[in-house]
PDB file of C-alpha atoms in Angstrom:
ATOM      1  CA  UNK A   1       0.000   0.000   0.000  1.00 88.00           C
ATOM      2  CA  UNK A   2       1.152   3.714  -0.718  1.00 93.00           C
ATOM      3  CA  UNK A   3       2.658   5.392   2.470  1.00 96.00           C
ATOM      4  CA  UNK A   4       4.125   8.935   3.014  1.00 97.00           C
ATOM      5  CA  UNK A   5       6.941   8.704   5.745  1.00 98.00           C
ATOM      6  CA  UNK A   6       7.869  12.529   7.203  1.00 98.00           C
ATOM      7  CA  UNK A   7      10.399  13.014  10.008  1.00 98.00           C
ATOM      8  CA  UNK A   8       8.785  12.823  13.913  1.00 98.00           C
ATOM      9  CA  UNK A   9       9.952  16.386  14.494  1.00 97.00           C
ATOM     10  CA  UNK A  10      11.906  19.168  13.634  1.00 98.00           C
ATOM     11  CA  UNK A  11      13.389  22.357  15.532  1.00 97.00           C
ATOM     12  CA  UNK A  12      13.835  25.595  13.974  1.00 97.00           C
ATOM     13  CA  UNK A  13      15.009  28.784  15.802  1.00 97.00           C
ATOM     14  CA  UNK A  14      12.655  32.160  15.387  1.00 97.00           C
ATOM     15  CA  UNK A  15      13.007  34.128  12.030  1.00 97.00           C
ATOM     16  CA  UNK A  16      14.738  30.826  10.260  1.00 97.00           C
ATOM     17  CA  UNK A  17      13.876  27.988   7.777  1.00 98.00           C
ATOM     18  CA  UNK A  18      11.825  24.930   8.610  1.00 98.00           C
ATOM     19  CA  UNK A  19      11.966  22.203   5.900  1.00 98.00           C
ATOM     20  CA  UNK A  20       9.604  19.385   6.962  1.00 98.00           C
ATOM     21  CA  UNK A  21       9.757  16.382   4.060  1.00 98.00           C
ATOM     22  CA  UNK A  22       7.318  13.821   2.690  1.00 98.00           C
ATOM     23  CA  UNK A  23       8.409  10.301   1.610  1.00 98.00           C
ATOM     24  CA  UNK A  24       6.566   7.731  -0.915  1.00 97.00           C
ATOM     25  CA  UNK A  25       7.185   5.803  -3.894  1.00 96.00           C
ATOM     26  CA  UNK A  26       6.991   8.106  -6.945  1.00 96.00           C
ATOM     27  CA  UNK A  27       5.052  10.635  -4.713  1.00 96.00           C
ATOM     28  CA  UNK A  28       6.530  13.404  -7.784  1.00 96.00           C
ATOM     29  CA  UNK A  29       3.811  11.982  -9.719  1.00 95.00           C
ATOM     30  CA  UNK A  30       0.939  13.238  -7.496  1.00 95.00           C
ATOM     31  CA  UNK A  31       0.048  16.453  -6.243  1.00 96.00           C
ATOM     32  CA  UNK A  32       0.819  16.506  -2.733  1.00 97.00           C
ATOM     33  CA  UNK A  33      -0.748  19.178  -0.182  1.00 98.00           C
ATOM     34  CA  UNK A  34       0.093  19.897   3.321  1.00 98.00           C
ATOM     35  CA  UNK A  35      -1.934  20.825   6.669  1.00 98.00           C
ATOM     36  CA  UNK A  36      -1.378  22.385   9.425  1.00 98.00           C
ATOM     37  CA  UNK A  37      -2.969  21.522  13.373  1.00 98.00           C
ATOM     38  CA  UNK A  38      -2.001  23.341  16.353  1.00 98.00           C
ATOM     39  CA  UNK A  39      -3.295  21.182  20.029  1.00 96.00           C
ATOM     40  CA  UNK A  40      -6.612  21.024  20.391  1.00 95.00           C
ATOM     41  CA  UNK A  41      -8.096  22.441  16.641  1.00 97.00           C
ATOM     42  CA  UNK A  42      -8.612  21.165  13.378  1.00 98.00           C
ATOM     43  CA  UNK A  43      -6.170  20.735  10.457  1.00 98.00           C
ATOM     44  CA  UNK A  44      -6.216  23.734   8.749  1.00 98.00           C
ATOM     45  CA  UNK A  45      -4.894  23.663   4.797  1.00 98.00           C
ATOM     46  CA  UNK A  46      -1.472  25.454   4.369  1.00 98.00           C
ATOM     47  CA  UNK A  47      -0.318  24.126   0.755  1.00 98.00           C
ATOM     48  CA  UNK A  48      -2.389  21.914  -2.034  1.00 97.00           C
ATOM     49  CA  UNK A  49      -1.445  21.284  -5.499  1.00 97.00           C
ATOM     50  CA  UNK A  50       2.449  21.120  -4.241  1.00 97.00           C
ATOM     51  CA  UNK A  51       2.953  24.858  -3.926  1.00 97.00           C
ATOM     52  CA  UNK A  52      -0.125  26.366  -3.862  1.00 97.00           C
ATOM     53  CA  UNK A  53      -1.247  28.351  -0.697  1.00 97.00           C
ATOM     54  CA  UNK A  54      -4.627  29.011   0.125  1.00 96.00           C
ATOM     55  CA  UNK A  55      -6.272  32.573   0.852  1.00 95.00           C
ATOM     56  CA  UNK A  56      -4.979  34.071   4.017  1.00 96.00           C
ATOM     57  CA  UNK A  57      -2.366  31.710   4.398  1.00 98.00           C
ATOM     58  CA  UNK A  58       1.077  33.188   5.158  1.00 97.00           C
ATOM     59  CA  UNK A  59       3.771  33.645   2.316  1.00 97.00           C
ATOM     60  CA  UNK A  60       6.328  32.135   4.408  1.00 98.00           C
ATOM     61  CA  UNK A  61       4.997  28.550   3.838  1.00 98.00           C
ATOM     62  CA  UNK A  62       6.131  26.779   0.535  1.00 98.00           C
ATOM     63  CA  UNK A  63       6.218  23.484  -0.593  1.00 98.00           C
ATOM     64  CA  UNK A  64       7.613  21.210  -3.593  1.00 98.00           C
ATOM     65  CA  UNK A  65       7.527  17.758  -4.863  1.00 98.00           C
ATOM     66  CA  UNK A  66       9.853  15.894  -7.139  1.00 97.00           C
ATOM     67  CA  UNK A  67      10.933  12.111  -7.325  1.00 97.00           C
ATOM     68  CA  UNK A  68       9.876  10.141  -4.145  1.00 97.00           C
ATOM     69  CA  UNK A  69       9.779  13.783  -1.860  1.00 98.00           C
ATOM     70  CA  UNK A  70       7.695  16.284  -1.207  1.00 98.00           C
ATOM     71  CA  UNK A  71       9.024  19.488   1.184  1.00 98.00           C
ATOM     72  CA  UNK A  72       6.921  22.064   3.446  1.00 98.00           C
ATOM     73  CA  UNK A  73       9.429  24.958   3.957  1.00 98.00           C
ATOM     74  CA  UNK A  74       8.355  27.337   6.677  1.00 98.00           C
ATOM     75  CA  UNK A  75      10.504  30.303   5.737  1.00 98.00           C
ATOM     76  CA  UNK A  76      11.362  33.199   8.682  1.00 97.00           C
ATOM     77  CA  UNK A  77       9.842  31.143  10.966  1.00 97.00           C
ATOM     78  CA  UNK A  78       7.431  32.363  13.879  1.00 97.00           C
ATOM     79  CA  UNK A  79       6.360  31.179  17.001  1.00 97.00           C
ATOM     80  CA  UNK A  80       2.978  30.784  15.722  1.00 97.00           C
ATOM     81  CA  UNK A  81       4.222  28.320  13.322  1.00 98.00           C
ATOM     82  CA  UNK A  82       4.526  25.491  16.182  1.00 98.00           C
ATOM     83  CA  UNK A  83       2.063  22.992  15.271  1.00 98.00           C
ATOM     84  CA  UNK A  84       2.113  19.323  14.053  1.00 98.00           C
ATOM     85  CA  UNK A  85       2.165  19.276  10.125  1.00 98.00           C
ATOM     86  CA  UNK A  86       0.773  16.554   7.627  1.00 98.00           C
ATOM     87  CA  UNK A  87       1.098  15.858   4.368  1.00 98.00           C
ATOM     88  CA  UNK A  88      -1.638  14.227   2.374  1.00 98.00           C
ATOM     89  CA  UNK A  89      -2.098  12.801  -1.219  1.00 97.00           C
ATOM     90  CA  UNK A  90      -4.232  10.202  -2.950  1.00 94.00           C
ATOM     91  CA  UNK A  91      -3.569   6.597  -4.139  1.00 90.00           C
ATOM     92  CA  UNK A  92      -6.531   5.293  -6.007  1.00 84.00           C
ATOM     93  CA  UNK A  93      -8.934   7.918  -4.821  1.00 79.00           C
ATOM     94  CA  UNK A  94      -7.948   6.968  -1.277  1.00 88.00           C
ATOM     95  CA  UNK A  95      -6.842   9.393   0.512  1.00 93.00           C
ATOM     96  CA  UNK A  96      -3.087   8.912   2.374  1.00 96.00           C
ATOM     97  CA  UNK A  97      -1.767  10.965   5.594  1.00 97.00           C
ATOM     98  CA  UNK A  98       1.879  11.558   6.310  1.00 98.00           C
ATOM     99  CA  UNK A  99       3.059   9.946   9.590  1.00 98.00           C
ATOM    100  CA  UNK A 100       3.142  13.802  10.866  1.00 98.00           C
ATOM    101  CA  UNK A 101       6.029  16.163  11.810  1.00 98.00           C
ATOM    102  CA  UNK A 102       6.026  18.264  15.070  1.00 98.00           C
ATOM    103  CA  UNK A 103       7.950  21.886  14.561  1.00 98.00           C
ATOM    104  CA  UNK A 104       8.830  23.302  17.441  1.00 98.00           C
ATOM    105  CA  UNK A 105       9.906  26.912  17.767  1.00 97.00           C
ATOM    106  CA  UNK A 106      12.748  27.784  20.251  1.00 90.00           C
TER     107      UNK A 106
ATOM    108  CA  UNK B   1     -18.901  30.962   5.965  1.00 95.00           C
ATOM    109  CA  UNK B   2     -18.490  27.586   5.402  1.00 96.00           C
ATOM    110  CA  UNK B   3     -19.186  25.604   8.514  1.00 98.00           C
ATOM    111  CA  UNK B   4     -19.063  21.954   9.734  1.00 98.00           C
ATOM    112  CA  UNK B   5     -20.066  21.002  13.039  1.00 98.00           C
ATOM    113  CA  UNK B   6     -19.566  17.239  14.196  1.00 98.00           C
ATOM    114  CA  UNK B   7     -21.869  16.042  16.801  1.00 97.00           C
ATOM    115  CA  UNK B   8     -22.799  12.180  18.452  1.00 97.00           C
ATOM    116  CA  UNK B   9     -19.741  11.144  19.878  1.00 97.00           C
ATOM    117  CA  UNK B  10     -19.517  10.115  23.330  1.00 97.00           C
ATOM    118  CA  UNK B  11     -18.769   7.191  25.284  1.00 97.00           C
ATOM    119  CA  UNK B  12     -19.802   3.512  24.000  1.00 97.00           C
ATOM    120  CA  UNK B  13     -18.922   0.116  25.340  1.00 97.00           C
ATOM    121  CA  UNK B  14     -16.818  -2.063  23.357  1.00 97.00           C
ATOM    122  CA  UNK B  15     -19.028  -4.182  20.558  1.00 97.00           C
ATOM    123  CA  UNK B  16     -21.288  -1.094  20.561  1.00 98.00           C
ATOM    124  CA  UNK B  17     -22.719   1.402  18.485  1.00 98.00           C
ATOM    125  CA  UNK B  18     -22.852   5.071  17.743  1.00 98.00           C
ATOM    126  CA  UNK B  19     -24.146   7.437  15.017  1.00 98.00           C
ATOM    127  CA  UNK B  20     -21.690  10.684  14.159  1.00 98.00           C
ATOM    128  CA  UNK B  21     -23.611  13.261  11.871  1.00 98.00           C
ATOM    129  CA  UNK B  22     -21.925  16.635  10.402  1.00 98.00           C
ATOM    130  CA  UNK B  23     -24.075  19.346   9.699  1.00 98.00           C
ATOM    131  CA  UNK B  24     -23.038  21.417   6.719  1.00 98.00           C
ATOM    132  CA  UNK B  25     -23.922  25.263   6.033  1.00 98.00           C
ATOM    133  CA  UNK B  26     -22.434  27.918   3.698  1.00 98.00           C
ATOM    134  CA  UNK B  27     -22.000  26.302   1.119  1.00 97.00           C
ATOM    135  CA  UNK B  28     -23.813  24.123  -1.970  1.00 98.00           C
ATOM    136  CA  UNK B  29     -23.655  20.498   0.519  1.00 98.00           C
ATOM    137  CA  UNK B  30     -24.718  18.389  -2.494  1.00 97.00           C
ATOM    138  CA  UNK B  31     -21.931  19.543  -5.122  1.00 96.00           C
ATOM    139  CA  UNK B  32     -18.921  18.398  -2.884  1.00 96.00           C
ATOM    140  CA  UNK B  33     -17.815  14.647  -1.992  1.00 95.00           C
ATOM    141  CA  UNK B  34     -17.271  14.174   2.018  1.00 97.00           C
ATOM    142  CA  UNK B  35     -14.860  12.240   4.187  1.00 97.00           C
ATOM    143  CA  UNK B  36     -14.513  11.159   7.535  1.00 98.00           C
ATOM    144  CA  UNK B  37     -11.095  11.541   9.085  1.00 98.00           C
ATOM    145  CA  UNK B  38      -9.973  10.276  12.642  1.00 98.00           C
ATOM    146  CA  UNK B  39      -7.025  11.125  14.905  1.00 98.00           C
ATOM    147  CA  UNK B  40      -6.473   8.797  18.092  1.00 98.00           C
ATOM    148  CA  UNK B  41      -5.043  10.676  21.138  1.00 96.00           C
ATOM    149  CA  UNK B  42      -1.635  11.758  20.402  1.00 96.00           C
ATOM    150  CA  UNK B  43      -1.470   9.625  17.298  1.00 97.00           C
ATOM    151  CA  UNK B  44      -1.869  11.249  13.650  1.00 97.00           C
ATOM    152  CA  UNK B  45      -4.781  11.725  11.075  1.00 98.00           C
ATOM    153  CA  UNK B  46      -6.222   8.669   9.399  1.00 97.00           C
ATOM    154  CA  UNK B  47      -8.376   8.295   6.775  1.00 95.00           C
ATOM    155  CA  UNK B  48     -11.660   6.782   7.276  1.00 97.00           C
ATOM    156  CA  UNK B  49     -14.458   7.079   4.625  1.00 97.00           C
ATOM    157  CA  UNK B  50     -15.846   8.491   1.501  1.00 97.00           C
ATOM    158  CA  UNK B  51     -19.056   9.714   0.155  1.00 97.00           C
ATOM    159  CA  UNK B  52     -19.740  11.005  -3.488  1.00 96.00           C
ATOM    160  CA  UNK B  53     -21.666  13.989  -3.930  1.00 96.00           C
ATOM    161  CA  UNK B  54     -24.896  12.146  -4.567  1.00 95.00           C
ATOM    162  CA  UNK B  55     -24.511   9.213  -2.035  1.00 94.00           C
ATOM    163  CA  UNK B  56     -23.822   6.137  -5.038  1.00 95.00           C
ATOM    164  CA  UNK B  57     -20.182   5.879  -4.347  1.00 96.00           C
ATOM    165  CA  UNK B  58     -18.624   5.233  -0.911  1.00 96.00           C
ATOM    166  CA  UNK B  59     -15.006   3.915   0.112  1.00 95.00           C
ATOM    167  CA  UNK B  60     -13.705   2.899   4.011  1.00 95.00           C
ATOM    168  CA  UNK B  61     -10.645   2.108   5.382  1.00 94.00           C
ATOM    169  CA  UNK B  62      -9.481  -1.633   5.529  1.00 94.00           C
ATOM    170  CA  UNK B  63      -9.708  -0.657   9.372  1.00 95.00           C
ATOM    171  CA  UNK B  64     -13.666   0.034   9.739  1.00 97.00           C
ATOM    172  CA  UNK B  65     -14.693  -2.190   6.669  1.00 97.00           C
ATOM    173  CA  UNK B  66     -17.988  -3.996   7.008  1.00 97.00           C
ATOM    174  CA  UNK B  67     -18.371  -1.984   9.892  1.00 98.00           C
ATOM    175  CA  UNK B  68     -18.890   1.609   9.871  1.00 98.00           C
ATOM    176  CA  UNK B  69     -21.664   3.226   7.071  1.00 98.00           C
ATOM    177  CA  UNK B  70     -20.923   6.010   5.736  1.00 98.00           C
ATOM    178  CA  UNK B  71     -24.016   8.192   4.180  1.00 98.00           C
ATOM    179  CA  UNK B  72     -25.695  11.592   3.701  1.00 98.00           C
ATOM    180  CA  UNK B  73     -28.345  13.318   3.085  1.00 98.00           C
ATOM    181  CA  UNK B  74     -28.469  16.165   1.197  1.00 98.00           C
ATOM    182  CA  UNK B  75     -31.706  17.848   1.658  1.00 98.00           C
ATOM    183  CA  UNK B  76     -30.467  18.205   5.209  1.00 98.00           C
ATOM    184  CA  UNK B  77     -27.141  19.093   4.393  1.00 98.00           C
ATOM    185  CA  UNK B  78     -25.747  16.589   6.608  1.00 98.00           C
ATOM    186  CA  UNK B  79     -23.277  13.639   6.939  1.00 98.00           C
ATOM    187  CA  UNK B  80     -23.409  10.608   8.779  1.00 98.00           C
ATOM    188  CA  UNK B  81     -21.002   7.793   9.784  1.00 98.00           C
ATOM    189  CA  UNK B  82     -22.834   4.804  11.625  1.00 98.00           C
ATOM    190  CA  UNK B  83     -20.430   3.043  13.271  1.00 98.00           C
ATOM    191  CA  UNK B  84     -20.944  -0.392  14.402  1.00 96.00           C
ATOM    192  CA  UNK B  85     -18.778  -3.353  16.940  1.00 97.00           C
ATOM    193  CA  UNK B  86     -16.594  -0.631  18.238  1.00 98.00           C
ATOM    194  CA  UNK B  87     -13.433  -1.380  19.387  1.00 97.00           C
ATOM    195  CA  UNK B  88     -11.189   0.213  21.396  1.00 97.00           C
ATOM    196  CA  UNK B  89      -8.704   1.455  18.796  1.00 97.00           C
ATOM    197  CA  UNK B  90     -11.659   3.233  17.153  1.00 98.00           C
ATOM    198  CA  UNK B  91     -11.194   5.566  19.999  1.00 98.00           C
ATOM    199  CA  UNK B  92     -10.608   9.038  18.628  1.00 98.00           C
ATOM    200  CA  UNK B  93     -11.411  12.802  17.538  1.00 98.00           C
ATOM    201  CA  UNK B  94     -13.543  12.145  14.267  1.00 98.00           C
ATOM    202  CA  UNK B  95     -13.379  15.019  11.740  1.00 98.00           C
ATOM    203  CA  UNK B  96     -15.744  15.853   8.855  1.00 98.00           C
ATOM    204  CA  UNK B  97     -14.170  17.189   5.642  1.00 98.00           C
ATOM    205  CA  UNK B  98     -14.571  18.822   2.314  1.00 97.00           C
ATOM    206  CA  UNK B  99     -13.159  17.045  -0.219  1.00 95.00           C
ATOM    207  CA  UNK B 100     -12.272  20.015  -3.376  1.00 95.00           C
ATOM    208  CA  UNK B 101     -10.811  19.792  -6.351  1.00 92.00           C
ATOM    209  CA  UNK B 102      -8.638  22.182  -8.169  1.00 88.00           C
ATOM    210  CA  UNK B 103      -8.749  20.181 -11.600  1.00 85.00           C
ATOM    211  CA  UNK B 104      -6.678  16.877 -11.200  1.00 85.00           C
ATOM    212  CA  UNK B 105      -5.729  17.705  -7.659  1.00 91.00           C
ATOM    213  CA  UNK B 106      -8.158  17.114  -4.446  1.00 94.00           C
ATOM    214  CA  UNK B 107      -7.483  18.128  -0.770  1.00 96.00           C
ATOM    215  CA  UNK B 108      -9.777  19.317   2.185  1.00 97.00           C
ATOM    216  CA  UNK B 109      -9.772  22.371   1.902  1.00 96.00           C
ATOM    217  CA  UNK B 110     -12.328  22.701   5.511  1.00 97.00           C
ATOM    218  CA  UNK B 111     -12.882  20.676   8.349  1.00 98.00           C
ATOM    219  CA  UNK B 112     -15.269  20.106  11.426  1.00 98.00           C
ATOM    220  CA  UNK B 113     -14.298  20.777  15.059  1.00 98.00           C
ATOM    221  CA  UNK B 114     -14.084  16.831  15.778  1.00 98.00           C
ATOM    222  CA  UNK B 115     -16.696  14.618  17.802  1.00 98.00           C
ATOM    223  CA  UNK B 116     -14.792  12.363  20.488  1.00 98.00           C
ATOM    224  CA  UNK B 117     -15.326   8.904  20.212  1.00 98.00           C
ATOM    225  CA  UNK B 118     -14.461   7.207  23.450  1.00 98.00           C
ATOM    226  CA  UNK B 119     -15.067   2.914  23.334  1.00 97.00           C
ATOM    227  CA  UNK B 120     -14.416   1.905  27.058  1.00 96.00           C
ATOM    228  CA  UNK B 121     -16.236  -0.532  29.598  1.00 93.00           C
TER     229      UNK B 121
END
């Protein structure tokens, strides 16, 4: 079955870049998109389409995909940003989650 | 404003039963395909089930297979997910979400608050 593998965690300092990746066989191939959930809320949508950000969403956040990988960059990072981030794509119409990523901010 | 609010979780024994429905508003309910999506505690998001925009197609995880029914109904705007012989691993926040599609690419682009689903005895 199709799985996306992302790191457990990652640590960025304030004002610098978080780069949070996405692992699965030929993953370049589909459109990955990536969401964002802070403790106790909902996922909120930060990237679809690979690089697209939705309305209101921050410049700072990025993303790619080539080959097997797909990459969230958090650029200038803020405290704000500290949250658990997925990524998501589809295998047969079925949707797939990332194993998740915790950023923390310090 | 598009909203989604979850409701019917709660506390069931193992074995039983419990119906989650997901009232929709602020948007056109029937033109958009719906999933359920769960998160244990401290675990991450996993994909449940699938409606189509008019009901005819459905899809569930290997997990709640022959299990859980997923259905809506669109002249009340809503979304259901019966879920039947609980278990305890189907303990978790359950999330409504709208499936949209930007041509060839799909994502939820808004989600529910989450129902708790607690399976105890």
């Amino acid at each position: 079955s199709f799985e996306l593998t992302q790191p457990p965690s990652v640590s960025v300092s304030p004002g610098q870049t978080a780069s949070i990746t996405c692992s699965g066989d030929k993953l370049g191939d589909k459109y990955a998109c990536w969401y964002q959930q802070k403790p106790g809320q909902s996922p909120v949508l930060v990237i679809y389409q690979d690089t697209k950000r939705p309305s209101g969403i921050p410049e700072r956040f990025s993303g790619s995909n080539s080959g097997n990988t797909a990459t969230l960059t958090i650029s200038g990072t803020q405290t704000m940003d500290e949250a658990d981030y997925y990524c998501q794509a589809w295998d047969s119409s079925t949707g797939v989650f990332g194993t998740g990523t915790k950023v923390t901010v310090l | 404003e598009v909203q989604l609010v979850e409701s019917g979780g709660g506390l069931v024994q193992p074995g039983g039963s419990l119906r989650l429905s997901c009232a929709a508003s602020g948007f056109i309910f029937s033109s958009y395909p719906m999933h359920w999506v769960r998160q244990a505690p401290g675990k991450g998001l996993e994909y449940v089930s699938a409606i189509s925009t008019n009901g005819g197609n459905t899809y569930y995880a290997n997990s709640v297979k022959g299990r859980f029914t997923i259905s809506r109904d669109n002249s009340k705007n809503t979304l259901y997910l019966q879920m039947g012989s609980l278990r305890a691993e189907d303990m978790a926040v359950y999330y409504c979400a709208r499936k949209r599609c930007s041509g060839v690419s799909c994502f939820f682009d808004f989600w529910g608050q989450g129902t708790l689903v607690t399976v105890s005895s």
